[in-house]
Amino acid sequence: MRARRPDLDTIRAALEPHGLFLRGSVNFSEGEAVPALSDGSPAASVVLIGNIGSSLWPAFSRWQGQRPDRGGSDPLDTWSKDIIRAVADTANATLWFPSGPPWQPFQQWAMRAEGLKSSPLGILIHPVYGLWHGYRGALGFADRVDHVPAATAPHPCEHCPDKPCLATCPAGAVRPAIFDVPACRGHLRSLEGQGGCMGSGCLARAACPVGAAYRYNGDQLRFHMAALSL
């Protein structure tokens, strides 16, 4: 069954109580490689869903607190899938997640949808939200969607003369052309790392002046750091 033309207002309203938002859309061009919908037909469009700052944290925290197992081994992923799957079913949309197959090019979609580019940390930086945002899923449709408005602006890193993220990393892992993952992980395993970044969040990320008002709250920062596989 082919998807109905998406009602973005209804989708937006269903996501809002959970602190999730429509984060831009992509209408695919004829002839480009596109993902297959659940019925095997080619997708005509995709709508990205994600958080802005700690927007999802209150709803997720309530859900996790009500679960005897605290949500299992990957609670944020489980919660996101439960919420977005229900929205996808109502919208008759095909659903994709960045955390599992079939793997989809979420970063490429985000760059097309919101005009984002990568930061020195490897995270896509938003002109308003900075490094404090994320993508939790995507809905695919057989019809093109109305454009989802997104904030666009010049790449913030190109207009940041001081680049404090490069100087703040205690492991020297953040460099202009590369993010040294082994150096970062090695530091996080150390006593200094356990008492610093692991306890309060990545210091280099926090040093970025863009979107400082959207910085994740302390509980969310600690949650994400504790979820790292070191």
Coordinates of C-alpha atoms in Angstrom, one line a residue:
M1 CA 0.0 0.0 0.0
R2 CA 1.4 3.4 -1.0
A3 CA 1.6 6.0 1.7
R4 CA -1.0 8.8 1.9
R5 CA 0.2 12.3 1.2
P6 CA 1.7 13.1 4.6
D7 CA -0.1 15.4 7.0
L8 CA 2.9 17.2 8.6
D9 CA 0.8 19.2 11.0
T10 CA -0.7 16.0 12.5
I11 CA 2.8 14.4 12.7
R12 CA 4.2 17.5 14.4
A13 CA 1.4 17.6 16.9
A14 CA 1.9 13.9 17.8
L15 CA 5.6 14.4 18.4
E16 CA 5.4 17.6 20.4
P17 CA 4.4 16.1 23.8
H18 CA 7.5 13.9 23.6
G19 CA 9.9 16.7 22.9
L20 CA 10.5 15.6 19.4
F21 CA 10.4 17.8 16.3
L22 CA 10.3 17.7 12.5
R23 CA 13.9 18.5 11.7
G24 CA 13.6 19.2 7.9
S25 CA 12.7 17.2 4.8
V26 CA 14.2 16.0 1.6
N27 CA 12.3 15.6 -1.7
F28 CA 14.3 13.2 -3.8
S29 CA 15.0 14.0 -7.5
E30 CA 14.2 11.7 -10.3
G31 CA 17.1 9.4 -11.1
E32 CA 18.9 9.6 -7.7
A33 CA 19.4 6.6 -5.5
V34 CA 16.5 6.5 -3.0
P35 CA 15.6 4.1 -0.2
A36 CA 12.8 1.6 -0.7
L37 CA 9.6 1.9 1.3
S38 CA 8.1 -1.0 3.2
D39 CA 6.1 -2.1 0.2
G40 CA 9.2 -2.0 -2.0
S41 CA 8.3 1.1 -3.9
P42 CA 10.9 4.0 -4.1
A43 CA 10.6 6.8 -1.5
A44 CA 9.7 10.2 -2.9
S45 CA 10.6 12.1 0.3
V46 CA 11.9 11.7 3.8
V47 CA 11.1 13.8 6.9
L48 CA 13.7 13.8 9.7
I49 CA 12.6 13.7 13.4
G50 CA 14.9 14.7 16.3
N51 CA 15.5 16.6 19.5
I52 CA 16.5 20.2 20.1
G53 CA 18.7 20.6 23.1
S54 CA 17.2 18.6 26.0
S55 CA 13.7 18.8 24.6
L56 CA 13.2 15.0 24.8
W57 CA 14.6 14.6 28.3
P58 CA 11.5 15.2 30.5
A59 CA 9.4 12.7 28.5
F60 CA 12.1 10.1 28.2
S61 CA 13.0 10.4 31.9
R62 CA 9.4 9.9 32.9
W63 CA 9.2 6.8 30.7
Q64 CA 12.4 5.4 32.0
G65 CA 11.4 5.9 35.6
Q66 CA 8.2 3.8 35.0
R67 CA 10.1 0.8 33.6
P68 CA 11.3 -1.9 36.1
D69 CA 14.3 -2.5 33.9
R70 CA 14.9 1.3 33.3
G71 CA 14.4 0.7 29.6
G72 CA 17.0 -2.1 29.1
S73 CA 20.4 -1.8 27.6
D74 CA 19.7 1.1 25.2
P75 CA 16.7 2.9 26.8
L76 CA 16.8 6.1 24.7
D77 CA 16.8 4.0 21.5
T78 CA 13.9 1.9 22.7
W79 CA 11.9 4.9 23.8
S80 CA 12.6 6.7 20.5
K81 CA 11.5 3.7 18.5
D82 CA 8.3 3.3 20.5
I83 CA 7.3 6.9 20.1
I84 CA 8.2 7.3 16.4
R85 CA 6.9 3.9 15.4
A86 CA 3.4 4.9 16.7
V87 CA 3.6 8.2 14.7
A88 CA 4.7 6.3 11.6
D89 CA 1.9 3.8 11.8
T90 CA -0.7 6.6 12.1
A91 CA 0.9 8.4 9.1
N92 CA 1.3 5.2 7.1
A93 CA 5.0 6.0 6.6
T94 CA 8.0 3.8 6.4
L95 CA 10.3 4.2 9.4
W96 CA 14.1 4.3 9.6
F97 CA 16.4 4.8 12.5
P98 CA 20.0 5.9 12.6
S99 CA 20.9 3.0 15.0
G100 CA 19.9 0.0 12.9
P101 CA 19.4 -1.6 9.5
P102 CA 18.4 -0.9 6.9
W103 CA 21.2 1.7 7.2
Q104 CA 20.3 5.1 5.7
P105 CA 22.4 8.2 5.1
F106 CA 21.1 10.3 8.0
Q107 CA 23.9 12.8 8.0
Q108 CA 23.6 13.4 4.2
W109 CA 19.8 13.8 4.7
A110 CA 20.4 16.3 7.5
M111 CA 22.9 18.3 5.4
R112 CA 20.4 18.5 2.6
A113 CA 17.4 19.2 4.8
E114 CA 18.9 21.8 7.1
G115 CA 22.1 22.9 5.3
L116 CA 24.3 21.6 8.1
K117 CA 28.0 20.8 7.9
S118 CA 30.3 18.9 10.2
S119 CA 32.1 20.4 13.1
P120 CA 35.7 19.5 14.1
L121 CA 34.2 17.0 16.6
G122 CA 32.5 15.2 13.7
I123 CA 29.0 16.3 14.9
L124 CA 26.8 18.2 12.5
I125 CA 26.7 21.8 13.8
H126 CA 23.4 23.7 13.6
P127 CA 23.5 27.5 13.1
V128 CA 21.1 28.0 16.0
Y129 CA 21.3 24.8 18.2
G130 CA 25.1 24.4 17.8
L131 CA 26.1 20.8 18.8
W132 CA 23.1 20.3 21.0
H133 CA 20.6 18.4 18.8
G134 CA 20.1 15.0 17.4
Y135 CA 18.2 12.9 14.9
R136 CA 16.1 10.0 16.3
G137 CA 14.4 8.7 13.2
A138 CA 13.1 9.4 9.7
L139 CA 9.7 8.9 8.0
G140 CA 9.6 7.9 4.3
F141 CA 6.7 8.7 2.0
A142 CA 5.7 7.7 -1.5
D143 CA 4.7 11.3 -2.2
R144 CA 6.7 14.5 -2.1
V145 CA 6.1 16.6 1.1
D146 CA 5.7 20.3 1.6
H147 CA 9.0 21.8 2.7
V148 CA 9.6 21.7 6.4
P149 CA 11.1 25.1 7.3
A150 CA 14.6 24.9 8.7
A151 CA 17.0 27.5 10.0
T152 CA 19.8 28.0 7.5
A153 CA 22.9 30.2 7.9
P154 CA 26.6 30.2 7.0
H155 CA 28.6 27.3 8.5
P156 CA 29.3 28.6 12.1
C157 CA 32.8 27.1 12.2
E158 CA 33.9 29.2 9.3
H159 CA 33.1 32.3 11.2
C160 CA 34.5 31.3 14.6
P161 CA 38.0 32.9 14.9
D162 CA 39.0 31.4 18.3
K163 CA 37.7 27.8 17.7
P164 CA 37.8 27.0 21.4
C165 CA 36.9 23.4 20.7
L166 CA 40.3 22.8 19.3
A167 CA 42.1 24.2 22.3
T168 CA 39.9 22.8 25.1
C169 CA 40.1 19.0 24.5
P170 CA 42.3 17.7 27.3
A171 CA 43.3 14.7 25.1
G172 CA 44.2 16.9 22.1
A173 CA 41.8 14.7 20.1
V174 CA 40.1 17.6 18.3
R175 CA 42.1 18.8 15.4
P176 CA 41.3 21.0 12.4
A177 CA 41.2 18.1 9.9
I178 CA 40.5 15.1 12.1
F179 CA 38.9 13.9 15.3
D180 CA 41.2 11.4 16.9
V181 CA 38.8 8.8 18.3
P182 CA 41.5 6.5 19.9
A183 CA 43.0 9.5 21.7
C184 CA 39.6 10.5 23.0
R185 CA 38.7 7.0 24.2
G186 CA 42.0 6.6 25.9
H187 CA 41.6 9.8 27.8
L188 CA 38.0 8.9 28.9
R189 CA 39.4 5.7 30.4
S190 CA 42.0 7.6 32.4
L191 CA 41.4 9.0 35.9
E192 CA 41.5 12.5 34.5
G193 CA 38.9 11.6 31.9
Q194 CA 36.7 9.8 34.4
G195 CA 36.7 12.9 36.6
G196 CA 36.3 15.4 33.7
C197 CA 34.5 14.6 30.5
M198 CA 32.9 11.4 31.7
G199 CA 31.3 13.2 34.6
S200 CA 30.2 16.4 33.0
G201 CA 30.3 15.9 29.3
C202 CA 32.8 16.5 26.5
L203 CA 34.7 19.6 27.4
A204 CA 35.5 20.5 23.8
R205 CA 31.8 20.2 22.9
A206 CA 30.9 22.4 25.8
A207 CA 33.4 25.0 24.7
C208 CA 31.7 25.7 21.4
P209 CA 29.9 29.1 21.7
V210 CA 27.2 28.3 19.2
G211 CA 23.9 27.3 20.6
A212 CA 25.1 27.4 24.2
A213 CA 21.5 28.0 25.4
Y214 CA 20.6 24.6 24.1
R215 CA 23.3 22.7 25.9
Y216 CA 22.1 19.4 27.3
N217 CA 21.3 19.3 31.0
G218 CA 23.6 17.6 33.4
D219 CA 21.6 14.3 33.6
Q220 CA 21.4 14.0 29.8
L221 CA 25.1 14.7 29.5
R222 CA 26.0 12.0 32.0
F223 CA 23.6 9.6 30.4
H224 CA 25.2 10.0 27.0
M225 CA 28.7 9.7 28.4
A226 CA 27.8 6.6 30.4
A227 CA 26.4 5.0 27.2
L228 CA 29.8 5.1 25.4
S229 CA 31.4 1.8 24.8
L230 CA 35.0 2.4 25.9

